[in-house]
Structure formats: structure tokens, C-alpha cells
mmCIF file of C-alpha atoms in Angstrom:
data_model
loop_
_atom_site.group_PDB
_atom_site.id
_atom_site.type_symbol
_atom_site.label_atom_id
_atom_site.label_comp_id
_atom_site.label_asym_id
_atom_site.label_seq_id
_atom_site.Cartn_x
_atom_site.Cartn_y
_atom_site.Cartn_z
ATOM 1 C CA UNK A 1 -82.303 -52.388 66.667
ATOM 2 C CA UNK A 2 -79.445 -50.987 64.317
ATOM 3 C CA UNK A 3 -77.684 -48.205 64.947
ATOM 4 C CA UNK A 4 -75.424 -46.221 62.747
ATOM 5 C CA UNK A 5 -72.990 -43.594 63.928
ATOM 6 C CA UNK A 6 -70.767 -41.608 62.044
ATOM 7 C CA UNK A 7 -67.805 -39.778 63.535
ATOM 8 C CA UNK A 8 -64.750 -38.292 62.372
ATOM 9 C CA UNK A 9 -65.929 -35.025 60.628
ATOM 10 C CA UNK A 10 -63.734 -31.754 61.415
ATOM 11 C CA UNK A 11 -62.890 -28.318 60.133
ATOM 12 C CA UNK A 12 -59.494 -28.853 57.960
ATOM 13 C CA UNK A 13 -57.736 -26.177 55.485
ATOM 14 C CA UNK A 14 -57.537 -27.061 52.094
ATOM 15 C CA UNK A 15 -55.734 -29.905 50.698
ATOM 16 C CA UNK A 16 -55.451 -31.400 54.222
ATOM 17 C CA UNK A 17 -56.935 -34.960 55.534
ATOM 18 C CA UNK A 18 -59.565 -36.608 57.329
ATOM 19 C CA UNK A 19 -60.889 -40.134 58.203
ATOM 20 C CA UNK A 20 -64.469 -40.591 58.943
ATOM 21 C CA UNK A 21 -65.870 -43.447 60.593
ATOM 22 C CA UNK A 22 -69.131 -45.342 60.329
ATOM 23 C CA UNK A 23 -69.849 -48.010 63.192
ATOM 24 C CA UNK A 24 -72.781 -50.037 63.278
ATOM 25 C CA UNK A 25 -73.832 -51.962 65.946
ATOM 26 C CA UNK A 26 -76.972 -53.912 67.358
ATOM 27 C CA UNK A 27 -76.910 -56.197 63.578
ATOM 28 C CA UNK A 28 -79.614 -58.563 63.971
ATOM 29 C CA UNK A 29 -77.372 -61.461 62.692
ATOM 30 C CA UNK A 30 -73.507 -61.640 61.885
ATOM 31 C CA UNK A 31 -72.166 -58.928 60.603
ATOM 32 C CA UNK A 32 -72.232 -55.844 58.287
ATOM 33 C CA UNK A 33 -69.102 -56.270 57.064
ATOM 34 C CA UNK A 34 -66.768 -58.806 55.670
ATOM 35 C CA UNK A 35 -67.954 -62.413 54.164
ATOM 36 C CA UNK A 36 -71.097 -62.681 56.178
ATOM 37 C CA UNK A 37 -72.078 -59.164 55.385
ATOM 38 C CA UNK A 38 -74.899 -58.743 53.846
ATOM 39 C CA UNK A 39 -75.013 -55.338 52.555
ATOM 40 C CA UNK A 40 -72.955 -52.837 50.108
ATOM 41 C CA UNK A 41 -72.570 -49.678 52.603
ATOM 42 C CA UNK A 42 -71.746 -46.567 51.380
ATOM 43 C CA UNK A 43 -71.093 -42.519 52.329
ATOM 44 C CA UNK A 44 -73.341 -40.132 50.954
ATOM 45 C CA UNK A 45 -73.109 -36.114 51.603
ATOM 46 C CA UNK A 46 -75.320 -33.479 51.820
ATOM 47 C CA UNK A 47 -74.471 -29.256 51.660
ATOM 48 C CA UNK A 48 -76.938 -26.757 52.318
ATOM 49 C CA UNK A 49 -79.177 -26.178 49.566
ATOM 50 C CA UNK A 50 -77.762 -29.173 47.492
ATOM 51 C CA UNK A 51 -79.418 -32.963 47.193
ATOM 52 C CA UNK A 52 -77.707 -35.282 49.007
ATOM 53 C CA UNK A 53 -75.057 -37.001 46.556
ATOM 54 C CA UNK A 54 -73.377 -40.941 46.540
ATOM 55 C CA UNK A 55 -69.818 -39.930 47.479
ATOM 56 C CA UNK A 56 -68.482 -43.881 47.921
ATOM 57 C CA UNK A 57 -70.058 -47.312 47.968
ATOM 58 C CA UNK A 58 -68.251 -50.743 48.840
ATOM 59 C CA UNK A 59 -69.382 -54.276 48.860
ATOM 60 C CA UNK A 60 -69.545 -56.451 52.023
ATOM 61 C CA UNK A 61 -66.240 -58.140 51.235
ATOM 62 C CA UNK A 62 -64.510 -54.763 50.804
ATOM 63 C CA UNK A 63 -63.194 -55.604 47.647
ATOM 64 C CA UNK A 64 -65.600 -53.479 45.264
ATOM 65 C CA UNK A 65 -65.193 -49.861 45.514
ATOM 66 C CA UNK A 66 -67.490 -46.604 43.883
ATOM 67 C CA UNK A 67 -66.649 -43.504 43.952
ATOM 68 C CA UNK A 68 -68.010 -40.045 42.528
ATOM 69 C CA UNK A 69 -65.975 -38.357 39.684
ATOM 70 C CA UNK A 70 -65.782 -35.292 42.497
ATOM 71 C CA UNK A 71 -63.754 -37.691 44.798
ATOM 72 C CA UNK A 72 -61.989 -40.130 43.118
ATOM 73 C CA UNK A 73 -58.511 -40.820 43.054
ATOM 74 C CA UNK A 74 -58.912 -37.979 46.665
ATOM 75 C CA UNK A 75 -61.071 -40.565 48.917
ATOM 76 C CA UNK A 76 -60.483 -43.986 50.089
ATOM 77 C CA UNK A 77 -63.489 -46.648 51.454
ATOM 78 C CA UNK A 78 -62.354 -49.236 53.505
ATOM 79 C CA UNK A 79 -64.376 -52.017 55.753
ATOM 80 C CA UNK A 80 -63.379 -53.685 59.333
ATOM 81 C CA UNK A 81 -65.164 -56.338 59.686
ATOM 82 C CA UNK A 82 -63.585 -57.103 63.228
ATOM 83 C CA UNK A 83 -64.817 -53.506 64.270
ATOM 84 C CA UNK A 84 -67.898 -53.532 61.910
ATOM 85 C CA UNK A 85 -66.726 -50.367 60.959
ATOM 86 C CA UNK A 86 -66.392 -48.607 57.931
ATOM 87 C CA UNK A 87 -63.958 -45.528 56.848
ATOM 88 C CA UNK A 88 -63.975 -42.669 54.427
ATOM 89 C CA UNK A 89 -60.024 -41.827 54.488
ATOM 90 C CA UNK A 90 -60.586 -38.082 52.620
ATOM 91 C CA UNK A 91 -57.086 -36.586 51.125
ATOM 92 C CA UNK A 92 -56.435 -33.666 49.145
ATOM 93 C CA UNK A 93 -59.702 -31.971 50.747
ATOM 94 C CA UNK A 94 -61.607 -29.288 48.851
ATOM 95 C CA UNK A 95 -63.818 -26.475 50.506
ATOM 96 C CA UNK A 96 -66.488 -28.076 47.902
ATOM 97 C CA UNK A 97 -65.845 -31.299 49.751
ATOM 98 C CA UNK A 98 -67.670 -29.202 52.755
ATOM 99 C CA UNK A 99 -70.531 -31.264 53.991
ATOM 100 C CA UNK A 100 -72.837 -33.316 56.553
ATOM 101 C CA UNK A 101 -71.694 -36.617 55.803
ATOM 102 C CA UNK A 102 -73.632 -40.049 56.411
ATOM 103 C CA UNK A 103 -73.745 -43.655 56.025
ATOM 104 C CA UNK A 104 -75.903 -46.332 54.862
ATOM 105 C CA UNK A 105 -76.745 -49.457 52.605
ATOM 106 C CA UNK A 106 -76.348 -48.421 49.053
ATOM 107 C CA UNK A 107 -76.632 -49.472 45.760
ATOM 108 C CA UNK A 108 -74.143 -48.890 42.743
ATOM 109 C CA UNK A 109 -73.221 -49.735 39.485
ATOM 110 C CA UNK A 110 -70.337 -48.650 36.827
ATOM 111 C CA UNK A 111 -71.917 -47.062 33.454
ATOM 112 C CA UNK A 112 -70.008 -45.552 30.949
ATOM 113 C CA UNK A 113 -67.019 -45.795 33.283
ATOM 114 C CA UNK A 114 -68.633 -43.925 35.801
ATOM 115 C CA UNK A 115 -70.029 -44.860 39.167
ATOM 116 C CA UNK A 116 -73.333 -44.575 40.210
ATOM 117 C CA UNK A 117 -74.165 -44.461 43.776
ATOM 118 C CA UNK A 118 -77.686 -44.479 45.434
ATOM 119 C CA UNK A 119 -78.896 -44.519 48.924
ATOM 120 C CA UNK A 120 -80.752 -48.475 49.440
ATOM 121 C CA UNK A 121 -83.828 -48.904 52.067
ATOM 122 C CA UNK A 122 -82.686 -52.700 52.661
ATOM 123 C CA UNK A 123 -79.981 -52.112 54.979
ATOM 124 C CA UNK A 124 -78.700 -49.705 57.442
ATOM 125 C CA UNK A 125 -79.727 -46.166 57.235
ATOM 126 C CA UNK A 126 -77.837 -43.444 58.350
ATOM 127 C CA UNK A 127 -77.510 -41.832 61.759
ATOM 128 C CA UNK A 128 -76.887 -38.225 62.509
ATOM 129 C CA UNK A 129 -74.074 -37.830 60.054
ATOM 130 C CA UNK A 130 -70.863 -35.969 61.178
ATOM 131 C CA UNK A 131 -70.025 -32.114 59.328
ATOM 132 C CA UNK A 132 -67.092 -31.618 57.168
ATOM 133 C CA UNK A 133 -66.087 -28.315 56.899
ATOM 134 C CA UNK A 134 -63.277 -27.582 54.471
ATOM 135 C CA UNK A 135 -62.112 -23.696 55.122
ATOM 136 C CA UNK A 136 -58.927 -22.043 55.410
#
């Protein structure tokens, strides 16, 4: 059975850091990440009273990146495939950046030169998320 678990999240004053984490583990075959991967994973966010939104998608190689307009150029998706792990590395925080945060499989596409992000059912869903909470 896979299991997703997100860690990482923290309260932080504006314009500081944070680096979530995403491990997966129990992968039926090979692994999430890296040239056997098999899925794009991704970070989504959800704030009370908001729909959850696409915040970051990358492919299994970890050489294509998404990113929502809110984020980009702030937040940084990366991959270890030796730790089947993926990061969120989350600079220049906003107290609208304030959120439960999750991963899973996604699906994304550029249009218009922006990305599109959107949560996929064919991989790993997310766990329990981990809260960011962006206050001074």
C-alpha cells in the first residue's frame, strides 16, 4: 500500500523560508521518482474556505517544473529519487501563502504561458498534509 506523508510545514513571519517534504513509501514497483518514475507529483494547498489550488507540479525525471502565477519565481520543486522524496523549498513567504499543504500525482500543462496544475487519481494521493502558517 502507498503512503504519502508530508512534513515540513511551520509558522514563519513574512518573507521568511520553509522546505516541505513529501515522502512516499510502500511503491508497488521502482520508484516514484527519477527515470523509473512513473508519475508527475505535485503540491497542492488548501485555506479555509478556499478550493484547494495546484501550487507546483514536476515530472518524474525532475526536469519539468509548474508553478502557479501566486508562487513563481518564490517556490522551488525538487525530486530525490534516492530518498523518493519530493520538496517544496518556499522563499519570500506571504501570509496568503498560509495553508494545509499536500501532495500527490498531478497533471499539468503550460497555456498561454501559464501553468495549469490539477490533482490526478492515477498516482499517489495525498496524506494528511502539513499547515503553513505565514503570520508575523
Amino acid at each position: 500500500q502507498v503512503q504519502v506523508v508530508e512534513s515540513g510545514g511551520d509558522l514563519v513571519q513574512p518573507g521568511g523560508s520553509l522546505r516541505l517534504s513529501c515522502t512516499i513509501s510502500g511503491a508497488v514497483s521502482g520508484s516514484t521518482f527519477g527515470v523509473y518514475g512513473a508519475y508527475f507529483m505535485g503540491w497542492f494547498r488548501q485555506a479555509p474556505g478556499k478550493e484547494r489550488e495546484g501550487v507546483s507540479c514536476i515530472d518524474p525525471g525532475g526536469t519539468i517544473t509548474y508553478y502557479a502565477d501566486s508562487v513563481k519565481g518564490r517556490f522551488t520543486i525538487s525530486t530525490s529519487d534516492a530518498e523518493n522524496t519530493m520538496y517544496l523549498q518556499m522563499d519570500t513567504l506571504k501570509v496568503e501563502d498560509t495553508a494545509m499543504y499536500y501532495c500527490q500525482s498531478c497533471d499539468a500543462y503550460r497555456s498561454r504561458g501559464r501553468d495549469v496544475i490539477t490533482p490526478s487519481q492515477r498516482g499517489p494521493q495525498g496524506g494528511q498534509g502539513t499547515q503553513v502558517t505565514v503570520s508575523s
